[in-house]
Structures are given as structure tokens and as C-alpha cells.
GROMACS .gro file of C-alpha atoms in nm:
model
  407
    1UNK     CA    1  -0.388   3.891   0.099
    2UNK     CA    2  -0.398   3.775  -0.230
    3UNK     CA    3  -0.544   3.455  -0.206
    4UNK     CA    4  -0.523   3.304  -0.562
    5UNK     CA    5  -0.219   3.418  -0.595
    6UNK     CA    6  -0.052   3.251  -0.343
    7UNK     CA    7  -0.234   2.934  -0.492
    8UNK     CA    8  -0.061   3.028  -0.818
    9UNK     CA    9   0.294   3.036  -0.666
   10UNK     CA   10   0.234   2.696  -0.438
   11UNK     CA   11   0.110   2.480  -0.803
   12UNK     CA   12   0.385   2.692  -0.996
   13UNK     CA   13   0.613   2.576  -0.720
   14UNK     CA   14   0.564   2.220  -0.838
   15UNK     CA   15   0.563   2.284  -1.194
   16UNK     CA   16   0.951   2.398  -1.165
   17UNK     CA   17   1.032   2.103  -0.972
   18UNK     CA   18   0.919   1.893  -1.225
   19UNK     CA   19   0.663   1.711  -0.998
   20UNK     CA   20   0.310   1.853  -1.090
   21UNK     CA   21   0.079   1.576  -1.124
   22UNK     CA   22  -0.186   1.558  -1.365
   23UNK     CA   23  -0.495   1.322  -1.352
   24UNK     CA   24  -0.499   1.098  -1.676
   25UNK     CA   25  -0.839   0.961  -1.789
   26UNK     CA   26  -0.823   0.589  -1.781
   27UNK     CA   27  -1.171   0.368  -1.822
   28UNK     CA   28  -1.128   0.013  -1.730
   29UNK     CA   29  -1.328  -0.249  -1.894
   30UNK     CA   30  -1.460  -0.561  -1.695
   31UNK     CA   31  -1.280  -0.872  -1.754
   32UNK     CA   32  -0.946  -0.669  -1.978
   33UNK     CA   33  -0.744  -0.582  -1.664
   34UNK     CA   34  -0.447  -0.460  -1.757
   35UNK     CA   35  -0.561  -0.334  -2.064
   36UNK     CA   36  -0.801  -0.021  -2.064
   37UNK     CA   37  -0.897   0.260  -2.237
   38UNK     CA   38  -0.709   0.604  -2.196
   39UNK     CA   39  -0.905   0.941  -2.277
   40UNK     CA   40  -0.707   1.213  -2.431
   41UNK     CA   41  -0.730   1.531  -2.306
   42UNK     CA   42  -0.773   1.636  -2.704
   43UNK     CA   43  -1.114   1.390  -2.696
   44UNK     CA   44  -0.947   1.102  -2.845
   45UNK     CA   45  -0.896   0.761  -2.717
   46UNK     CA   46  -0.595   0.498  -2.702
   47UNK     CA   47  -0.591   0.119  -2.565
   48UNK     CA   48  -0.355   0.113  -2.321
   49UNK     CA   49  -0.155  -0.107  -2.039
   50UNK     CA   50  -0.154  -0.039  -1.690
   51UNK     CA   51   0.151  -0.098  -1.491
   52UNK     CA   52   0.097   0.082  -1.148
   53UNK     CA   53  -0.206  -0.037  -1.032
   54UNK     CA   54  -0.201  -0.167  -0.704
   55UNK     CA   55  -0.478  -0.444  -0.810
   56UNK     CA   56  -0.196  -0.650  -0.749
   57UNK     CA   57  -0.391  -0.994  -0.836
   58UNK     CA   58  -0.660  -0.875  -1.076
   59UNK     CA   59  -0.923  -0.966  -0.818
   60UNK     CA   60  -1.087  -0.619  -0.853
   61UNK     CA   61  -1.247  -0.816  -1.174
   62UNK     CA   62  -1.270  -1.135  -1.046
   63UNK     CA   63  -1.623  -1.303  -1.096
   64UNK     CA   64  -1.667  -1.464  -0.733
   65UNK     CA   65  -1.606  -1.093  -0.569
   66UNK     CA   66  -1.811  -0.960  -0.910
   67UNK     CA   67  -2.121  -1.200  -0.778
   68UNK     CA   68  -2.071  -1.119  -0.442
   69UNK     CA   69  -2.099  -0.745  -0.527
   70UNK     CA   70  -2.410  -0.786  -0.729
   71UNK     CA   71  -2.630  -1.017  -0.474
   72UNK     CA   72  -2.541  -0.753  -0.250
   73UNK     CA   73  -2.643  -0.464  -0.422
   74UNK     CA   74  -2.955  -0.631  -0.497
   75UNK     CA   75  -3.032  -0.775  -0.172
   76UNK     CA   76  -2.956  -0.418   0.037
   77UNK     CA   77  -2.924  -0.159  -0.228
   78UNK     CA   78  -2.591   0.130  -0.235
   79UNK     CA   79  -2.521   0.292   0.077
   80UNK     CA   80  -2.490   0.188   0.440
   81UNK     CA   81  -2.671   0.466   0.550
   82UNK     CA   82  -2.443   0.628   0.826
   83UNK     CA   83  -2.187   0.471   1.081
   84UNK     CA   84  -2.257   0.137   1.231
   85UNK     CA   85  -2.352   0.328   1.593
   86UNK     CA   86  -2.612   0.509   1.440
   87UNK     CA   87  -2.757   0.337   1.113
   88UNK     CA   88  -2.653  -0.038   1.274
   89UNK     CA   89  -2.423  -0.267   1.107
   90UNK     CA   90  -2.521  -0.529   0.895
   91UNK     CA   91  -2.399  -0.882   0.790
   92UNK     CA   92  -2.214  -0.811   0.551
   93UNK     CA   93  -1.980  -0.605   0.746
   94UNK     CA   94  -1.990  -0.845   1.057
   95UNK     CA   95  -1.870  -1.198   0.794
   96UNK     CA   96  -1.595  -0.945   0.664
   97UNK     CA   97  -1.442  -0.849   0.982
   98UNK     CA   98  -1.517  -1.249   1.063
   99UNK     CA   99  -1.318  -1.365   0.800
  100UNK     CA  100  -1.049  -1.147   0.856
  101UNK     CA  101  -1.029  -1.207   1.219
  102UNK     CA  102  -0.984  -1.605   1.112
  103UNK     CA  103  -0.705  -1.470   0.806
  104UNK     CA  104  -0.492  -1.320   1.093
  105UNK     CA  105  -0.562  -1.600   1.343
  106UNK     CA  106  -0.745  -1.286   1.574
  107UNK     CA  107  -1.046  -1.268   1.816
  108UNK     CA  108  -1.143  -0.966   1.603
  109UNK     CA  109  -1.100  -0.718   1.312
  110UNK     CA  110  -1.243  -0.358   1.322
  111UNK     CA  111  -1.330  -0.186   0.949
  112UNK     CA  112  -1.271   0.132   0.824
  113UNK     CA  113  -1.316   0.259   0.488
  114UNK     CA  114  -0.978   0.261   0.396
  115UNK     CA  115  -0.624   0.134   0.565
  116UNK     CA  116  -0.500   0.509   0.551
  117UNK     CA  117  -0.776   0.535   0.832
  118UNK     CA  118  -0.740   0.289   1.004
  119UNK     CA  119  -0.368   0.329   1.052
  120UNK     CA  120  -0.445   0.698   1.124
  121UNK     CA  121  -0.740   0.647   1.367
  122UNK     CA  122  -0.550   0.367   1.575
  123UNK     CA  123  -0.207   0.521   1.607
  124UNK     CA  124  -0.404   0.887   1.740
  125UNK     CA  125  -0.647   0.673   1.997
  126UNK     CA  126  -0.438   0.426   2.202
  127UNK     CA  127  -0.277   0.707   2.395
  128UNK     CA  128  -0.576   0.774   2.517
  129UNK     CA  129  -0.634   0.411   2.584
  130UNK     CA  130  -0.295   0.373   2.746
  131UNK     CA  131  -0.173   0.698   2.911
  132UNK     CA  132   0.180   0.792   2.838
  133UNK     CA  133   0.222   0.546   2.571
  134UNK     CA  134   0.567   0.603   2.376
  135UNK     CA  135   0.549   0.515   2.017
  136UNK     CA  136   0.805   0.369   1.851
  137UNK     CA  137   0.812   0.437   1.470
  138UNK     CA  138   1.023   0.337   1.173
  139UNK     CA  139   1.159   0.661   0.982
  140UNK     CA  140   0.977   0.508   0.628
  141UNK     CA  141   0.647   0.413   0.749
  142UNK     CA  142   0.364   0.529   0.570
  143UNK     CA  143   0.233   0.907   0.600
  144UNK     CA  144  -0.126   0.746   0.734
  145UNK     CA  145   0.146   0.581   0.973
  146UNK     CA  146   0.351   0.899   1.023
  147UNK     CA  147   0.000   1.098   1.088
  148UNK     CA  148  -0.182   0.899   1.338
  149UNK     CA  149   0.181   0.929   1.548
  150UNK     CA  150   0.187   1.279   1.503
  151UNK     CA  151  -0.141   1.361   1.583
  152UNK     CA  152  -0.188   1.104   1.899
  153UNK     CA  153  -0.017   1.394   2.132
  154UNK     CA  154   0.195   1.109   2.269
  155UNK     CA  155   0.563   1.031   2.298
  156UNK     CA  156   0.687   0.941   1.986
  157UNK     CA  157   1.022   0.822   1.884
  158UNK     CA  158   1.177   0.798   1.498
  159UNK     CA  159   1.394   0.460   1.448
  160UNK     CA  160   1.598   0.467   1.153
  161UNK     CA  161   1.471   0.237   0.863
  162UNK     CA  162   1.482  -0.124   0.979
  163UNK     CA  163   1.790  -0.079   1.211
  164UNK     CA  164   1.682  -0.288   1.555
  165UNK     CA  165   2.024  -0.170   1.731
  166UNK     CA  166   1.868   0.211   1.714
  167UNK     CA  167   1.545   0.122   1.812
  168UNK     CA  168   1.707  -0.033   2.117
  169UNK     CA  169   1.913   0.244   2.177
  170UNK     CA  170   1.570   0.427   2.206
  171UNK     CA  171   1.409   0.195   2.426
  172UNK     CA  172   1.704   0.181   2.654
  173UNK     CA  173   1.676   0.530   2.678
  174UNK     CA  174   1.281   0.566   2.791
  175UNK     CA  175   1.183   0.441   3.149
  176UNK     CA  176   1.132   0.086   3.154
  177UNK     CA  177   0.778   0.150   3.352
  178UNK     CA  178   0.631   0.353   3.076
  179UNK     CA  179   0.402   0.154   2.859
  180UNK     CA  180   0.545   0.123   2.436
  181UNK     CA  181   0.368   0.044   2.083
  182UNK     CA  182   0.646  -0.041   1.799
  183UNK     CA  183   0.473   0.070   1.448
  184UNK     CA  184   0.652  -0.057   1.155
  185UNK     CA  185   0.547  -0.209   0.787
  186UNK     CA  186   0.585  -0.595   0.685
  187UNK     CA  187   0.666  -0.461   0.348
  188UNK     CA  188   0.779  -0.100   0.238
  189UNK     CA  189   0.614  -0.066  -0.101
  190UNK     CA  190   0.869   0.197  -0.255
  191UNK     CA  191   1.177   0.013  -0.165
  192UNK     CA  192   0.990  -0.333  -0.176
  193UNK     CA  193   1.214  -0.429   0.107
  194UNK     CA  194   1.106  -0.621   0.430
  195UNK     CA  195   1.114  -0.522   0.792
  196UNK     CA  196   1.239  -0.714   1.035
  197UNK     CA  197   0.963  -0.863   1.195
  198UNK     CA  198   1.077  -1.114   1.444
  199UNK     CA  199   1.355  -0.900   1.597
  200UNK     CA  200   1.127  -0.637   1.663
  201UNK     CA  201   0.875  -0.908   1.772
  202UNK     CA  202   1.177  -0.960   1.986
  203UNK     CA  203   1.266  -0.596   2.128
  204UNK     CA  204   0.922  -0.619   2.210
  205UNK     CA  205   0.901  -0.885   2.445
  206UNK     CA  206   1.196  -0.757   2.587
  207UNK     CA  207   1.098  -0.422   2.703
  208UNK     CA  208   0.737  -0.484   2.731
  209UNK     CA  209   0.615  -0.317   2.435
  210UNK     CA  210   0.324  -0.371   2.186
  211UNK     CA  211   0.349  -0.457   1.841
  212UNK     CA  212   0.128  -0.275   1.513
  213UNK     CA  213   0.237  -0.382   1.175
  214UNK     CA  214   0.121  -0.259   0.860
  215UNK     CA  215   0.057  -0.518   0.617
  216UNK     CA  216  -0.107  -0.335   0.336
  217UNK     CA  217   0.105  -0.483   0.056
  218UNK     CA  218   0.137  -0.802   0.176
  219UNK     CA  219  -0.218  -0.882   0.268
  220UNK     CA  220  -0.349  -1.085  -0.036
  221UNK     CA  221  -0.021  -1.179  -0.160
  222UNK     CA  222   0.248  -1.354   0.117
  223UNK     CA  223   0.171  -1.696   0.396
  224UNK     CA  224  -0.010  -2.036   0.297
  225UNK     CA  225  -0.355  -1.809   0.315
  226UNK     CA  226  -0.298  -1.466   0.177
  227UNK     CA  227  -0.238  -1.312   0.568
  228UNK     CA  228   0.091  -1.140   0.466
  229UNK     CA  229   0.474  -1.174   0.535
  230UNK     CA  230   0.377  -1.290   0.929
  231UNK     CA  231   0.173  -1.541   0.826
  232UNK     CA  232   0.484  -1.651   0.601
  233UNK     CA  233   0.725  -1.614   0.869
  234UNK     CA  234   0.537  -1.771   1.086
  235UNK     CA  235   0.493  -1.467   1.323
  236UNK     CA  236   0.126  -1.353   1.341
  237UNK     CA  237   0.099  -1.492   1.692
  238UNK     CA  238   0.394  -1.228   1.812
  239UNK     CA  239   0.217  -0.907   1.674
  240UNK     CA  240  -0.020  -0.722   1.869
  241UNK     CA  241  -0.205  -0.541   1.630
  242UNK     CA  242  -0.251  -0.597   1.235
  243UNK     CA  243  -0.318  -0.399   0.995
  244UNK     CA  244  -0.434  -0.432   0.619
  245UNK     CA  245  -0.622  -0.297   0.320
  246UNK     CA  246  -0.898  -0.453   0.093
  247UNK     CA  247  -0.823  -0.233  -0.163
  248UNK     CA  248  -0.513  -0.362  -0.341
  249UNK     CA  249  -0.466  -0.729  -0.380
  250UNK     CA  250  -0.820  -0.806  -0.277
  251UNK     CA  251  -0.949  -0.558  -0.552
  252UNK     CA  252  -1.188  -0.352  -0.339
  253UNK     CA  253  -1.184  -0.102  -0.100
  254UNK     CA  254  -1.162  -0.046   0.281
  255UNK     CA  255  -0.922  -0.089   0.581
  256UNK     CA  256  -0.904  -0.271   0.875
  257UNK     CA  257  -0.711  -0.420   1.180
  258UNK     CA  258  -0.684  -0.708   1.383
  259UNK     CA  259  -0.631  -0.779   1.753
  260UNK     CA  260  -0.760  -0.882   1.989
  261UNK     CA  261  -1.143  -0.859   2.092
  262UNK     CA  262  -1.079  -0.582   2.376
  263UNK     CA  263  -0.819  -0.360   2.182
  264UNK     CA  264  -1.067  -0.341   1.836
  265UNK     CA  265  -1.372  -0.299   2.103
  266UNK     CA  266  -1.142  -0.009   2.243
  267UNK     CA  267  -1.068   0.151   1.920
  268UNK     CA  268  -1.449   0.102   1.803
  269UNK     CA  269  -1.552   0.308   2.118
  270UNK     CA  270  -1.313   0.628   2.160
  271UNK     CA  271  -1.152   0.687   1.745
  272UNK     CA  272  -1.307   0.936   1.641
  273UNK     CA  273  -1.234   0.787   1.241
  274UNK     CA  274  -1.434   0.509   1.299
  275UNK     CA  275  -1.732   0.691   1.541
  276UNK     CA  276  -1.771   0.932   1.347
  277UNK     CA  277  -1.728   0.810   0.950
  278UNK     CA  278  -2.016   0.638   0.759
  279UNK     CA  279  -1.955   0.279   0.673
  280UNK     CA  280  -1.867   0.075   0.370
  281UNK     CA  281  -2.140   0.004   0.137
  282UNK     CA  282  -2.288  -0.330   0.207
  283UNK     CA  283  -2.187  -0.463  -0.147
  284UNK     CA  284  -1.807  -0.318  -0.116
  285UNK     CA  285  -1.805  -0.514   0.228
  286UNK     CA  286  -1.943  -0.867   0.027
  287UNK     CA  287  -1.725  -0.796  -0.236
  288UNK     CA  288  -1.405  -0.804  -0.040
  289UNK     CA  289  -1.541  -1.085   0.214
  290UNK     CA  290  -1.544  -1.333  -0.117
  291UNK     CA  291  -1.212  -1.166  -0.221
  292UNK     CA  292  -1.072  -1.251   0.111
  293UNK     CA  293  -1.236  -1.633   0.126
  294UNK     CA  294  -1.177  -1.676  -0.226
  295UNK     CA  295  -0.724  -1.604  -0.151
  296UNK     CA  296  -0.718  -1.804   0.141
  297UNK     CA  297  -0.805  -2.091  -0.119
  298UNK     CA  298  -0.560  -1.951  -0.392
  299UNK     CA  299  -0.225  -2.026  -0.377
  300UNK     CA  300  -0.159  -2.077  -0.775
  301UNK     CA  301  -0.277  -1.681  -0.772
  302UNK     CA  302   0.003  -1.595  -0.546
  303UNK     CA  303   0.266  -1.835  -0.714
  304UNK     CA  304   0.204  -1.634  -1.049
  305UNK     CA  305   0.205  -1.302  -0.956
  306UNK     CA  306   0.549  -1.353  -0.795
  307UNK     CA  307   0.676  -1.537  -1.055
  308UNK     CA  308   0.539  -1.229  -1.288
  309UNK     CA  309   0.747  -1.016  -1.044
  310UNK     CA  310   1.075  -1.229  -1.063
  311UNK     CA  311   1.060  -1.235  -1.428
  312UNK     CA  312   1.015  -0.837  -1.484
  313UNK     CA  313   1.276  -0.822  -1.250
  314UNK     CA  314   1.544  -1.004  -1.411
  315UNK     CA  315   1.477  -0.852  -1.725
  316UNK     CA  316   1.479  -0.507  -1.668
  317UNK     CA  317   1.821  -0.583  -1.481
  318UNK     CA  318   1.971  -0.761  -1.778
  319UNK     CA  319   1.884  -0.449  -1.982
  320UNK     CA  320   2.153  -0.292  -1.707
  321UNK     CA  321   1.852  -0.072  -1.567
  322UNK     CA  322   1.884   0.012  -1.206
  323UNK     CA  323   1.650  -0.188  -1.031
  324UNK     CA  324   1.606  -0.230  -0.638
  325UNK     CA  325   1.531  -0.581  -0.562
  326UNK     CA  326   1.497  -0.704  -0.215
  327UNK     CA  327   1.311  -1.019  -0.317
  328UNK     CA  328   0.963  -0.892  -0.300
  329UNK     CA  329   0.730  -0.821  -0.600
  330UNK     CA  330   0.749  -0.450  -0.568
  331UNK     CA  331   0.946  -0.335  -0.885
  332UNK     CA  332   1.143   0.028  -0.860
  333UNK     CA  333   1.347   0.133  -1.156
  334UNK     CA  334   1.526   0.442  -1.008
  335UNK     CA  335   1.586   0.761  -1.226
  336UNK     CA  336   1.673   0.992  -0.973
  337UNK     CA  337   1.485   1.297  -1.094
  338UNK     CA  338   1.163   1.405  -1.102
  339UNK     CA  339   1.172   1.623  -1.470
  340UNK     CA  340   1.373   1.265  -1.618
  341UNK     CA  341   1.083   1.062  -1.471
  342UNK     CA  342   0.785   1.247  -1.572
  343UNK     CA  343   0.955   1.265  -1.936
  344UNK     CA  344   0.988   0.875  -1.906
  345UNK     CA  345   0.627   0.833  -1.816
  346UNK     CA  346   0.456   1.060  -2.054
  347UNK     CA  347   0.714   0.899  -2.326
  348UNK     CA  348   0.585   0.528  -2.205
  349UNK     CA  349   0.231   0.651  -2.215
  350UNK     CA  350   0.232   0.866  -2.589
  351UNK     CA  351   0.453   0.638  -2.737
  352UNK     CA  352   0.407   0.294  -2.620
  353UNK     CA  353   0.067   0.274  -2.453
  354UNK     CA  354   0.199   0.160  -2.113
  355UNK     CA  355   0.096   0.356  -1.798
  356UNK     CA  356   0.279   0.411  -1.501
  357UNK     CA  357   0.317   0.719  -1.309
  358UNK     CA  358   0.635   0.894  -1.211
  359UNK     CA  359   0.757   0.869  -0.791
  360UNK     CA  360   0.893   1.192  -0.661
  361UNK     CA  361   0.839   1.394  -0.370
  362UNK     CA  362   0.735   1.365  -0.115
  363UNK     CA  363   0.655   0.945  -0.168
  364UNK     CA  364   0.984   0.912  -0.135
  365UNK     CA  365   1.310   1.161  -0.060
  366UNK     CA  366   1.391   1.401  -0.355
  367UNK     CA  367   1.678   1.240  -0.565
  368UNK     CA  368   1.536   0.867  -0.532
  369UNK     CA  369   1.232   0.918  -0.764
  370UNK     CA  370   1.163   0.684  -0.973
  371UNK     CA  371   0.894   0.479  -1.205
  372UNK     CA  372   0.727   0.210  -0.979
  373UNK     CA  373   0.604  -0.116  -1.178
  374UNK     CA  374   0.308  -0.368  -1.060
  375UNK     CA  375   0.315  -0.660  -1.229
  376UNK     CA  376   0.029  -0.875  -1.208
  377UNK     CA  377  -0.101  -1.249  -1.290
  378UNK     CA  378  -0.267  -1.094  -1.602
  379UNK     CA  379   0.013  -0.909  -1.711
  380UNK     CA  380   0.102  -1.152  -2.030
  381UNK     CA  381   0.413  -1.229  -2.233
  382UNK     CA  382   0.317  -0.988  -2.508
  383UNK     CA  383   0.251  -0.711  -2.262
  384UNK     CA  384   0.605  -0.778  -2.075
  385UNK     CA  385   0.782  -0.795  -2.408
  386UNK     CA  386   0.649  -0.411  -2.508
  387UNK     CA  387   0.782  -0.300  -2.113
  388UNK     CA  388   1.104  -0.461  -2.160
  389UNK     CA  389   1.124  -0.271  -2.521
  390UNK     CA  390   1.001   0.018  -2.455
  391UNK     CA  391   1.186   0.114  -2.128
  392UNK     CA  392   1.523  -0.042  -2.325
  393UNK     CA  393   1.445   0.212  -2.615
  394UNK     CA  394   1.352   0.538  -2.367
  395UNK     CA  395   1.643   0.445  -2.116
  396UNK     CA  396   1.910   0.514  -2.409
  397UNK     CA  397   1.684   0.820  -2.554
  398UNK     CA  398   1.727   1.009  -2.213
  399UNK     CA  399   2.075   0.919  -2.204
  400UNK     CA  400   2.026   0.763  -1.804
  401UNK     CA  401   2.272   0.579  -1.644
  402UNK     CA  402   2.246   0.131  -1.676
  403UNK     CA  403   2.422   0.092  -1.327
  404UNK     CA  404   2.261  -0.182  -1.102
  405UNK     CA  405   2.183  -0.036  -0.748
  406UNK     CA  406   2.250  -0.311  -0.526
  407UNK     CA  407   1.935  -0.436  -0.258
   0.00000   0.00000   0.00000
């Protein structure tokens, strides 16, 4: 076989679809975020504005997580050394999973280095913990969500987005004796639309099922303290297991869940993502500790950044762009093609400094791709004003529809 040619065909593959993604060379500067510095491929450089980063609150240059970082780094130098079976764990990583054991009102939180393995890790172990488990799994969770299912060797069962009456059906269906895990998102970050979190809380206690949410992009951002949408809705006590990132609007890196005190002393023993996967570094872990204290304190934070969202929002609607709004502070302007939406993006970025990267396949289903905007709390008035322009001017250039999809 022809090896690089087949790797030919698969990249050309993408090329025609209109979907090959290209790395562009962005330096951020300490205390400018959203601004930054973008590095031409021809060697030059141009200030630009980011607009789909998911440092959803700017704390990634915030000076308390900054310190926090620093005394760290000083205090136990870069690396952790290995996992925390074999190189120990350390106190930085025991007041992180401490403080966000208290943020979700759990016994206990578990770390990994990132949410995508932590969702992947816990979905593939509890079937080992609980044999013939039947997972129950909305049709638009996240691939890390969508993974851990598929590898568990388990039951599984599809739900269709947010629809309780078909994830009944499917319980109905399923012997009543068998023991059940419903996996769904507080917040689906394409759509920016909510799941239903206290009817499933209430399928649940019907047929005896647990509960694992994914609040990745709400953590940071929703509830009196930054816990998510179930802190908001005053829910956290129904869900089983939580889930949640320190890499988005705490401005770091890693993932984690919370439960209870057996269930993370469970996972911690048999997934093999957490056994067998070296640590965060001891500053990453300070960092996003302060991060975490610091937006249980912060409520002005969280006020802006969704009145940032609301305002974007109604804007890019009263240009007649078609926006999906279902109230959260995700922002989708749908284009509905991926060669239109690249186009859009490379005009935004060559023409207007303003980066954000084109949606396609297989993020979401081909013919709902799209450009994805983040506004933030530092996103200013000037920097809204050149969006709004900009996307007004490029909108008629490409000759795309100005019909309003509906939420």
C-alpha cells in the first residue's frame, strides 16, 4: 500500500469539502486579552481581536490566578512528576479538588488534566463499577461524552436532543432491575441551548437511575457562585455526578468531577485515564484553585459577560443575521456551509482583524456550520462596534441570506 498516498486523498478529502483547518499563529500578550498579535504565514505581523476563545471571563490573565501561578512555580518548580499513585499528590492538587468539592456542594472532586478526560475516563469505568449498567445519552453530547459511552462496552442508549418523552420511551423499554446512568450537558455550547435538567433529574428518580451532567460551559459563568446552570436552578443536590473544566471560564487548564466521596474514590482506583496519566503541574492546579475561589466571590464578572452576550446578540439580529439564541451567552451566526464560512472567517481575519474560526463538520451536522462568537467582559464597545461592521459589510459581500432562525 501506498501509504502517503492515502494520506494525500484523506487531507485532499477535506480540502474539497471546504473544511481543512489550518493553524493560525496568534501570540497573546498578558494583560491585552482580546487583543493579540497574529503571525503571518508571510513573516509579518497584525494586532488582532479574538472572538472564539473559550476564556470566557478573561481570567486566564487575571492577576490573583497570575500570583497564584507564580508562588507556585517558585515554591515546587514545573512538573508534577508522574501520576499522584506513583509521584504522590501534593497540596495544591488536594485545595483544588477541595474547593471544587465545596463549588458543587460534593464530598469530593477527582482531577484530570482536562474535562475531555474526565468525561471519557468516567463514562468507560462505571460499568465496571456497576455491572450491566445501561447508559442513557443525549444524541448532542460531547464526542469526550459520546467516547467514554462507546468505549465502556456497556448498554448504551441514544435519546434524541433534550426530548424527556423519548428518553422515557427508552427507559420503559429496559428492565426496571437493571441499574441506569443518564449523561447529558447543562449547556450545549454549539446551539447554546439548555437541557432539561430537572425533568431528567426527574426520570431519574423515577426509574432508579443515576445522573452525570456536563457542565463545562457553565462552570465559571451560571448560580450565585460560578457552579453552573444547577447551581442556578437550584438542582445540584439531584445530580449524581458533575462534571466541569478549568480551562475555559476559569482560564486554566484541567478537568474534573464531583460526587460523592465513594464514586470519585471508585473512579480514582479502576480508570485507567486517571491511573495511568501524569498529573497537572502544581502551578496549573494553584492557578485554577484561585480562579475557582476568586468566581465564587464574583458576581459583577458574571453579570458583564452576559450582558456582553445579550448585547452582541441583539445586534447581530437587528442586522437581520441569523442568530440562534436560546438565552445563553453562546453566540452562533449560522451560514450553512462550510466553503461560505471559511471565506467569512479568513475575510474577518485579512480584512478586519477579528478572529474567529469557521464550525463545520463534524462539531456539528454538515449544513448547520457556522461562525461561533465568545464574547467576553473585556470585549469593549470599540471592539463590538468593528464585529457588528464588519460581519454587516461581509454578510452582504457573500450575498447570505438575513433570515432570523428562531430558538
Amino acid at each position: 500500500m501506498n501509504y502517503t498516498a492515502k494520506l494525500d486523498e484523506a487531507i485532499a478529502r477535506l480540502h474539497d469539502e471546504g473544511r481543512y483547518r489550518t493553524f493560525i499563529d496568534i501570540e497573546r500578550t498578558n494583560g491585552r486579552f482580546p487583543h493579540a498579535m497574529w503571525r503571518r504565514p508571510d513573516g509579518t505581523e497584525r494586532p488582532i481581536t479574538v472572538w472564539c476563545g473559550n476564556d470566557y471571563l478573561g481570567m486566564g490573565q487575571h492577576p490573583v490566578v497570575l500570583q497564584a501561578m507564580h508562588e507556585a512555580i517558585d515554591a515546587a518548580g514545573a512538573g508534577s512528576g508522574g501520576t499522584r499513585n506513583i509521584s504522590g499528590t501534593t497540596v495544591y492538587h488536594k485545595r483544588l479538588e477541595a474547593e471544587l468539592a465545596d463549588l458543587h456542594g460534593k464530598e469530593q472532586a477527582l482531577l484530570f488534566t482536562s474535562a475531555y478526560i474526565a468525561n471519557d475516563a468516567t463514562l468507560s469505568t462505571l460499568p465496571k463499577l456497576f455491572p450491566g449498567l445501561i447508559i442513557y445519552s443525549d444524541a448532542l453530547n460531547h464526542a469526550s461524552m459520546i467516547e467514554g459511552v462507546r468505549r465502556n462496552g456497556g448498554a448504551k442508549r441514544i435519546f434524541r436532543h433534550n426530548d424527556v418523552a423519548h428518553l422515557r420511551e427508552l427507559l420503559e423499554a429496559d428492565d426496571s432491575a437493571a441499574p441506569k446512568l443518564i449523561a447529558f450537558e447543562s449547556l450545549y455550547s454549539m446551539d447554546g441551548d439548555f437541557g432539561p435538567i430537572e425533568e431528567i433529574c426527574d426520570l431519574a428518580d423515577e426509574f432508579g437511575a443515576l445522573t452525570y451532567i456536563d457542565e463545562v460551559h457553565a462552570v465559571g459563568m451560571y448560580g450565585p457562585r460560578g457552579a453552573g446552570v444547577a447551581e442556578r436552578d437550584r438542582l445540584m443536590h439531584r445530580l449524581d455526578i458533575i462534571n466541569g473544566t478549568l480551562a475555559k471560564a476559569y482560564g486554566v487548564q484541567g478537568g474534573y468531577i464531583a460526587a460523592t466521596a465513594k464514586m470519585c474514590d471508585a473512579i480514582r482506583s479502576y480508570a485507567p485515564g486517571f491511573i495511568f496519566t501524569t498529573s497537572l503541574p502544581p502551578a496549573v492546579a494553584a492557578g485554577a484553585a484561585a480562579s475557582v475561589a476568586h468566581l465564587k466571590r464574583d458576581s459583577d464578572l458574571r453579570a458583564a459577560h452576559q450582558t456582553q452576550a445579550r448585547i452582541l446578540k441583539a445586534r447581530l439580529k437587528g442586522l437581520g443575521l441569523p442568530i440562534i439564541d436560546h438565552g445563553s451567552h453562546i453566540v452562533p451566526v449560522m451560514v450553512g456551509d462550510p466553503v461560505h464560512t471559511k471565506i467569512l472567517s479568513d475575510r474577518l481575519l485579512e480584512n478586519h482583524g477579528i478572529y474567529v474560526q469557521p464550525i463545520n463538520y463534524p462539531t456539528v451536522p454538515r449544513g448547520t456550520e457556522r461562525l461561533r462568537f465568545t464574547p467576553s467582559p473585556v470585549h469593549g464597545p470599540d471592539e463590538m462596534d468593528r464585529l457588528v461592521a464588519a460581519m454587516d459589510k461581509l454578510w452582504s459581500h457573500c450575498a447570505l441570506n438575513r433570515a432570523e432562525l428562531t430558538a
